[in-house]
Amino acid sequence: MGKSKQFNLLMVRDDGSRVLRLSVPGWVVAAIVGGLAVTLVGLAFIYPDYASLRHQRGAFTALTARLQTQQTLLDAAQSRLREIRGEIDSWRGLHAKIWEPFGPEAAPSKRGTGIGGSQAGASAGDDRAPVKEEMDRLLGIVKEEGESIRSLERFLGRASRVLASLPSRWPVRGPVNSDFGQRRSPWAPNSEFHSGIDIGAPVGMPVKAPAPGVVVFAGQQPEFGITLVLDHGNDTRSLYGHLSKITVAMDQQVRRGDTVALTGNTGRSSGPHLHYEIQVKGQPVNPHSYIWEESGPVIARSGPR
């Protein structure tokens, strides 16, 4: 068996004198070289995976940052959705209160689901529902409420026209000497029904139209003497009796506040005054129910009738 090779490693000083000699068997050197070769080959195979892993780690870090940003935006969106739900709830409650005095027939029908309904299995406060789905649902409710507002606008427009046609002001200023309803008759000992109110006023005071209207009667009546009747539309008329003069003509259009007659003492009357009467569908009603002015005539205990 031959002698194995050895590798000698000499360590020499700068002045050339030998200090140390290290003998290494050849198989050790071969093993070291082989190990280095295997390591280099392994690194050559591993490096691409390592580089890819580093790239993926960077991409993952960036994705995590984006997800955190999106989560922040999502939290803000969900918070805003909660606010919108609360605002819509308030609006729907307000609409219900506005429509309530007019009755269920006047209010528009609700076709959509309310907030907090069973849509998508989510309640009003359930933030697990997808934001887009919740936004679509809220958008549908907003559209529905928008139609409700438009219906309310149309209804109020009609109502305002009706209100504008109501005889809501005093035709003349003075004390109310005889009110609407049962009263003691000035001509007999028994009581009688008084179909209007008697407002004390001297002869010749201007009588103002309490609302826009059309002259439908201007002439004499046995009880009220010179009499004027205005038609205000919506089955509502006003009558003025015991006049001294009528200043408008038949079929004439009058505006609120126009002078239509002068007070007097004609017909069956015990003194100068104005008999003022409101009729709805041909039946007398209490004029006080229509007069909205805060200040006006006061009821007196006695006076001309």
Short mmCIF file of C-alpha atoms in Angstrom, two decimals:
data_model
loop_
_atom_site.label_atom_id
_atom_site.label_comp_id
_atom_site.label_asym_id
_atom_site.label_seq_id
_atom_site.Cartn_x
_atom_site.Cartn_y
_atom_site.Cartn_z
CA MET A 1 0.00 0.00 0.00
CA GLY A 2 1.54 3.31 -1.09
CA LYS A 3 2.22 6.17 1.15
CA SER A 4 -0.62 8.72 1.14
CA LYS A 5 0.06 12.18 -0.06
CA GLN A 6 0.34 14.98 2.39
CA PHE A 7 0.14 18.71 2.01
CA ASN A 8 2.54 20.82 4.04
CA LEU A 9 1.64 24.30 5.17
CA LEU A 10 4.62 26.46 6.12
CA MET A 11 4.28 29.63 8.12
CA VAL A 12 7.39 31.84 7.60
CA ARG A 13 8.42 35.09 9.27
CA ASP A 14 9.06 38.22 7.24
CA ASP A 15 12.82 37.69 7.61
CA GLY A 16 12.56 34.28 5.90
CA SER A 17 13.13 32.09 8.97
CA ARG A 18 10.73 29.11 9.21
CA VAL A 19 8.47 29.13 12.19
CA LEU A 20 5.83 26.42 11.73
CA ARG A 21 5.22 23.49 9.47
CA LEU A 22 1.72 21.95 9.27
CA SER A 23 1.21 18.66 7.47
CA VAL A 24 -2.32 17.94 6.17
CA PRO A 25 -3.22 14.56 4.68
CA GLY A 26 -4.29 14.67 1.07
CA TRP A 27 -7.70 13.16 1.72
CA VAL A 28 -8.49 16.02 4.12
CA VAL A 29 -7.66 18.56 1.47
CA ALA A 30 -9.72 16.59 -1.03
CA ALA A 31 -12.61 16.47 1.42
CA ILE A 32 -12.42 20.24 2.00
CA VAL A 33 -12.29 20.97 -1.73
CA GLY A 34 -15.14 18.56 -2.37
CA GLY A 35 -17.22 20.13 0.40
CA LEU A 36 -16.63 23.60 -1.02
CA ALA A 37 -17.62 22.38 -4.46
CA VAL A 38 -20.82 20.82 -3.12
CA THR A 39 -21.58 24.00 -1.19
CA LEU A 40 -21.08 26.17 -4.25
CA VAL A 41 -23.26 23.91 -6.37
CA GLY A 42 -25.94 23.94 -3.67
CA LEU A 43 -25.78 27.72 -3.43
CA ALA A 44 -26.11 27.92 -7.20
CA PHE A 45 -29.40 26.01 -6.95
CA ILE A 46 -30.68 27.74 -3.80
CA TYR A 47 -29.88 31.36 -4.71
CA PRO A 48 -32.75 31.80 -7.23
CA ASP A 49 -35.21 30.54 -4.63
CA TYR A 50 -33.65 32.83 -2.04
CA ALA A 51 -33.86 35.82 -4.37
CA SER A 52 -37.48 34.95 -5.18
CA LEU A 53 -38.25 34.61 -1.49
CA ARG A 54 -36.77 38.03 -0.79
CA HIS A 55 -38.85 39.51 -3.61
CA GLN A 56 -41.99 37.80 -2.31
CA ARG A 57 -41.26 39.07 1.17
CA GLY A 58 -41.02 42.63 -0.16
CA ALA A 59 -44.25 42.17 -2.12
CA PHE A 60 -45.95 40.72 0.97
CA THR A 61 -44.82 43.71 3.04
CA ALA A 62 -46.22 46.11 0.42
CA LEU A 63 -49.47 44.11 0.21
CA THR A 64 -49.80 44.18 3.98
CA ALA A 65 -49.41 47.96 3.94
CA ARG A 66 -52.06 48.28 1.22
CA LEU A 67 -54.41 46.00 3.14
CA GLN A 68 -53.94 48.09 6.25
CA THR A 69 -54.73 51.23 4.24
CA GLN A 70 -57.80 49.58 2.72
CA GLN A 71 -58.93 48.40 6.14
CA THR A 72 -58.65 51.97 7.41
CA LEU A 73 -60.73 53.18 4.45
CA LEU A 74 -63.22 50.36 5.01
CA ASP A 75 -63.58 51.27 8.67
CA ALA A 76 -64.17 54.89 7.68
CA ALA A 77 -66.74 53.82 5.05
CA GLN A 78 -68.59 51.63 7.57
CA SER A 79 -68.59 54.50 10.06
CA ARG A 80 -70.03 56.81 7.41
CA LEU A 81 -72.64 54.18 6.50
CA ARG A 82 -73.74 54.11 10.13
CA GLU A 83 -74.08 57.89 10.07
CA ILE A 84 -76.06 57.75 6.81
CA ARG A 85 -78.35 55.08 8.27
CA GLY A 86 -78.99 57.33 11.25
CA GLU A 87 -79.67 60.34 9.03
CA ILE A 88 -82.07 58.35 6.84
CA ASP A 89 -83.85 57.04 9.94
CA SER A 90 -84.31 60.64 11.10
CA TRP A 91 -85.61 61.71 7.68
CA ARG A 92 -88.07 58.82 7.53
CA GLY A 93 -89.33 59.62 11.00
CA LEU A 94 -89.74 63.28 10.02
CA HIS A 95 -91.61 62.34 6.84
CA ALA A 96 -93.95 60.11 8.83
CA LYS A 97 -94.71 62.97 11.23
CA ILE A 98 -95.31 65.38 8.34
CA TRP A 99 -97.70 63.00 6.58
CA GLU A 100 -99.50 61.88 9.75
CA PRO A 101 -101.95 64.83 10.02
CA PHE A 102 -103.10 64.26 6.43
CA GLY A 103 -104.02 60.60 6.96
CA PRO A 104 -102.70 57.36 5.41
CA GLU A 105 -104.50 58.02 2.12
CA ALA A 106 -102.37 61.10 1.41
CA ALA A 107 -99.02 59.54 2.28
CA PRO A 108 -97.10 57.84 -0.57
CA SER A 109 -96.83 54.05 -0.39
CA LYS A 110 -93.50 52.56 0.71
CA ARG A 111 -92.31 49.87 -1.67
CA GLY A 112 -88.77 49.38 -0.41
CA THR A 113 -87.45 47.68 2.69
CA GLY A 114 -86.76 49.80 5.70
CA ILE A 115 -83.47 50.24 7.41
CA GLY A 116 -82.90 47.36 9.78
CA GLY A 117 -84.93 44.99 7.59
CA SER A 118 -83.98 41.43 6.72
CA GLN A 119 -82.23 42.21 3.45
CA ALA A 120 -78.98 40.26 3.17
CA GLY A 121 -79.61 38.99 6.70
CA ALA A 122 -78.15 42.16 8.16
CA SER A 123 -79.63 44.48 10.73
CA ALA A 124 -79.22 48.26 10.77
CA GLY A 125 -76.12 47.98 12.90
CA ASP A 126 -74.57 44.85 11.28
CA ASP A 127 -71.23 45.92 9.79
CA ARG A 128 -70.53 42.42 8.48
CA ALA A 129 -72.65 43.08 5.39
CA PRO A 130 -70.53 44.00 2.36
CA VAL A 131 -70.06 47.73 2.09
CA LYS A 132 -71.12 47.84 -1.58
CA GLU A 133 -74.29 45.89 -0.84
CA GLU A 134 -75.10 48.18 2.06
CA MET A 135 -74.42 51.27 -0.04
CA ASP A 136 -76.71 49.95 -2.80
CA ARG A 137 -79.42 49.33 -0.23
CA LEU A 138 -79.07 52.81 1.23
CA LEU A 139 -79.10 54.29 -2.27
CA GLY A 140 -82.41 52.56 -2.93
CA ILE A 141 -83.84 53.95 0.30
CA VAL A 142 -82.58 57.45 -0.55
CA LYS A 143 -84.31 57.23 -3.95
CA GLU A 144 -87.49 56.11 -2.23
CA GLU A 145 -87.31 58.98 0.24
CA GLY A 146 -86.61 61.35 -2.65
CA GLU A 147 -89.88 60.28 -4.26
CA SER A 148 -91.59 60.77 -0.90
CA ILE A 149 -90.21 64.31 -0.72
CA ARG A 150 -91.40 65.02 -4.27
CA SER A 151 -94.84 63.64 -3.37
CA LEU A 152 -94.86 65.84 -0.28
CA GLU A 153 -93.87 68.84 -2.39
CA ARG A 154 -96.73 68.18 -4.81
CA PHE A 155 -99.16 67.63 -1.94
CA LEU A 156 -98.08 70.81 -0.16
CA GLY A 157 -98.37 72.68 -3.45
CA ARG A 158 -101.99 71.59 -3.74
CA ALA A 159 -102.58 72.26 -0.05
CA SER A 160 -101.07 75.75 -0.29
CA ARG A 161 -103.40 76.58 -3.18
CA VAL A 162 -106.36 75.39 -1.12
CA LEU A 163 -105.18 77.34 1.93
CA ALA A 164 -104.67 80.44 -0.19
CA SER A 165 -108.31 80.22 -1.27
CA LEU A 166 -109.71 79.99 2.27
CA PRO A 167 -111.42 83.10 3.75
CA SER A 168 -108.87 83.52 6.52
CA ARG A 169 -109.02 87.25 7.34
CA TRP A 170 -111.60 89.56 8.87
CA PRO A 171 -113.76 91.33 6.29
CA VAL A 172 -114.15 94.36 8.55
CA ARG A 173 -112.86 95.44 11.96
CA GLY A 174 -115.26 95.81 14.86
CA PRO A 175 -116.81 94.02 17.84
CA VAL A 176 -118.58 90.70 17.26
CA ASN A 177 -122.00 91.55 18.66
CA SER A 178 -123.56 88.17 17.91
CA ASP A 179 -121.62 84.96 17.43
CA PHE A 180 -122.22 81.81 15.38
CA GLY A 181 -124.70 79.22 16.67
CA GLN A 182 -127.71 79.28 18.97
CA ARG A 183 -128.64 82.71 20.30
CA ARG A 184 -131.56 84.58 21.82
CA SER A 185 -133.60 85.99 18.96
CA PRO A 186 -133.64 89.80 18.77
CA TRP A 187 -137.13 89.58 17.27
CA ALA A 188 -138.83 86.96 19.46
CA PRO A 189 -138.58 85.58 23.02
CA ASN A 190 -137.32 82.19 21.85
CA SER A 191 -133.81 81.18 20.71
CA GLU A 192 -132.70 80.74 17.11
CA PHE A 193 -129.74 79.48 15.11
CA HIS A 194 -127.45 82.25 13.86
CA SER A 195 -125.72 81.18 10.64
CA GLY A 196 -122.86 83.68 10.84
CA ILE A 197 -121.36 86.41 13.00
CA ASP A 198 -122.50 90.03 13.31
CA ILE A 199 -119.62 92.53 13.34
CA GLY A 200 -120.54 95.98 14.58
CA ALA A 201 -119.50 98.72 12.14
CA PRO A 202 -120.82 102.15 11.15
CA VAL A 203 -122.43 102.63 7.77
CA GLY A 204 -119.95 103.04 4.93
CA MET A 205 -116.96 101.05 6.25
CA PRO A 206 -115.09 99.15 3.47
CA VAL A 207 -115.71 95.40 3.45
CA LYS A 208 -112.58 93.50 2.33
CA ALA A 209 -112.54 90.16 0.53
CA PRO A 210 -111.07 87.59 2.98
CA ALA A 211 -109.75 85.46 0.10
CA PRO A 212 -109.61 85.39 -3.70
CA GLY A 213 -112.95 84.60 -5.26
CA VAL A 214 -115.66 85.26 -7.83
CA VAL A 215 -118.83 87.29 -7.32
CA VAL A 216 -121.74 84.83 -7.66
CA PHE A 217 -124.50 86.95 -6.12
CA ALA A 218 -124.91 90.70 -5.77
CA GLY A 219 -128.41 91.92 -4.95
CA GLN A 220 -131.26 92.07 -2.44
CA GLN A 221 -132.42 89.42 0.03
CA PRO A 222 -135.42 89.78 2.36
CA GLU A 223 -133.46 89.07 5.56
CA PHE A 224 -130.01 90.49 4.78
CA GLY A 225 -131.00 93.38 2.53
CA ILE A 226 -128.20 94.24 0.11
CA THR A 227 -126.20 91.01 -0.01
CA LEU A 228 -122.98 89.86 -1.65
CA VAL A 229 -121.76 86.25 -2.07
CA LEU A 230 -118.22 85.28 -3.12
CA ASP A 231 -117.24 81.80 -4.34
CA HIS A 232 -113.70 80.89 -3.20
CA GLY A 233 -113.58 77.45 -4.81
CA ASN A 234 -113.37 74.07 -3.07
CA ASP A 235 -117.11 74.33 -2.23
CA THR A 236 -116.45 77.36 -0.01
CA ARG A 237 -118.44 80.61 -0.18
CA SER A 238 -118.69 83.76 1.95
CA LEU A 239 -121.80 85.92 2.42
CA TYR A 240 -121.99 89.60 3.42
CA GLY A 241 -125.35 91.02 4.54
CA HIS A 242 -126.96 94.33 5.54
CA LEU A 243 -124.68 96.25 3.14
CA SER A 244 -125.22 99.82 2.04
CA LYS A 245 -123.44 99.35 -1.29
CA ILE A 246 -121.78 96.67 -3.42
CA THR A 247 -118.62 97.86 -5.21
CA VAL A 248 -118.08 94.83 -7.47
CA ALA A 249 -120.06 93.28 -10.32
CA MET A 250 -121.39 89.79 -11.01
CA ASP A 251 -118.76 87.27 -12.19
CA GLN A 252 -115.96 89.66 -11.24
CA GLN A 253 -112.73 88.14 -9.96
CA VAL A 254 -111.56 89.64 -6.66
CA ARG A 255 -108.31 89.30 -4.74
CA ARG A 256 -107.73 88.95 -1.03
CA GLY A 257 -107.99 92.42 0.52
CA ASP A 258 -110.01 94.01 -2.31
CA THR A 259 -112.88 96.26 -1.22
CA VAL A 260 -116.07 94.50 -2.33
CA ALA A 261 -118.79 96.42 -0.47
CA LEU A 262 -119.62 99.01 2.21
CA THR A 263 -121.26 98.22 5.55
CA GLY A 264 -124.83 99.32 6.12
CA ASN A 265 -128.12 98.70 7.87
CA THR A 266 -130.35 97.22 5.18
CA GLY A 267 -132.72 94.27 5.52
CA ARG A 268 -133.86 92.90 8.85
CA SER A 269 -131.42 94.76 11.10
CA SER A 270 -131.56 96.57 14.43
CA GLY A 271 -128.52 98.76 13.70
CA PRO A 272 -125.49 99.19 11.41
CA HIS A 273 -123.36 96.03 11.25
CA LEU A 274 -122.06 93.36 8.88
CA HIS A 275 -123.51 89.87 8.84
CA TYR A 276 -120.57 87.64 7.81
CA GLU A 277 -121.21 84.03 6.92
CA ILE A 278 -119.10 81.16 5.54
CA GLN A 279 -120.74 78.23 3.77
CA VAL A 280 -119.11 74.89 2.90
CA LYS A 281 -121.08 72.76 0.44
CA GLY A 282 -124.07 75.01 1.07
CA GLN A 283 -124.00 74.62 4.86
CA PRO A 284 -123.03 77.46 7.24
CA VAL A 285 -119.92 76.87 9.36
CA ASN A 286 -118.31 78.87 12.15
CA PRO A 287 -116.25 81.70 10.57
CA HIS A 288 -113.87 81.63 13.54
CA SER A 289 -112.60 78.25 12.29
CA TYR A 290 -111.27 79.96 9.17
CA ILE A 291 -109.94 83.27 10.50
CA TRP A 292 -106.22 82.96 11.20
CA GLU A 293 -105.39 86.54 12.08
CA GLU A 294 -104.22 86.78 15.67
CA SER A 295 -105.85 90.13 16.32
CA GLY A 296 -109.39 90.94 15.28
CA PRO A 297 -112.87 91.76 16.54
CA VAL A 298 -113.85 90.75 20.05
CA ILE A 299 -117.19 89.31 21.08
CA ALA A 300 -119.51 91.84 22.67
CA ARG A 301 -122.52 90.98 24.79
CA SER A 302 -125.01 93.21 23.01
CA GLY A 303 -125.41 95.33 19.93
CA PRO A 304 -127.22 95.51 16.63
CA ARG A 305 -128.30 92.29 14.94
#
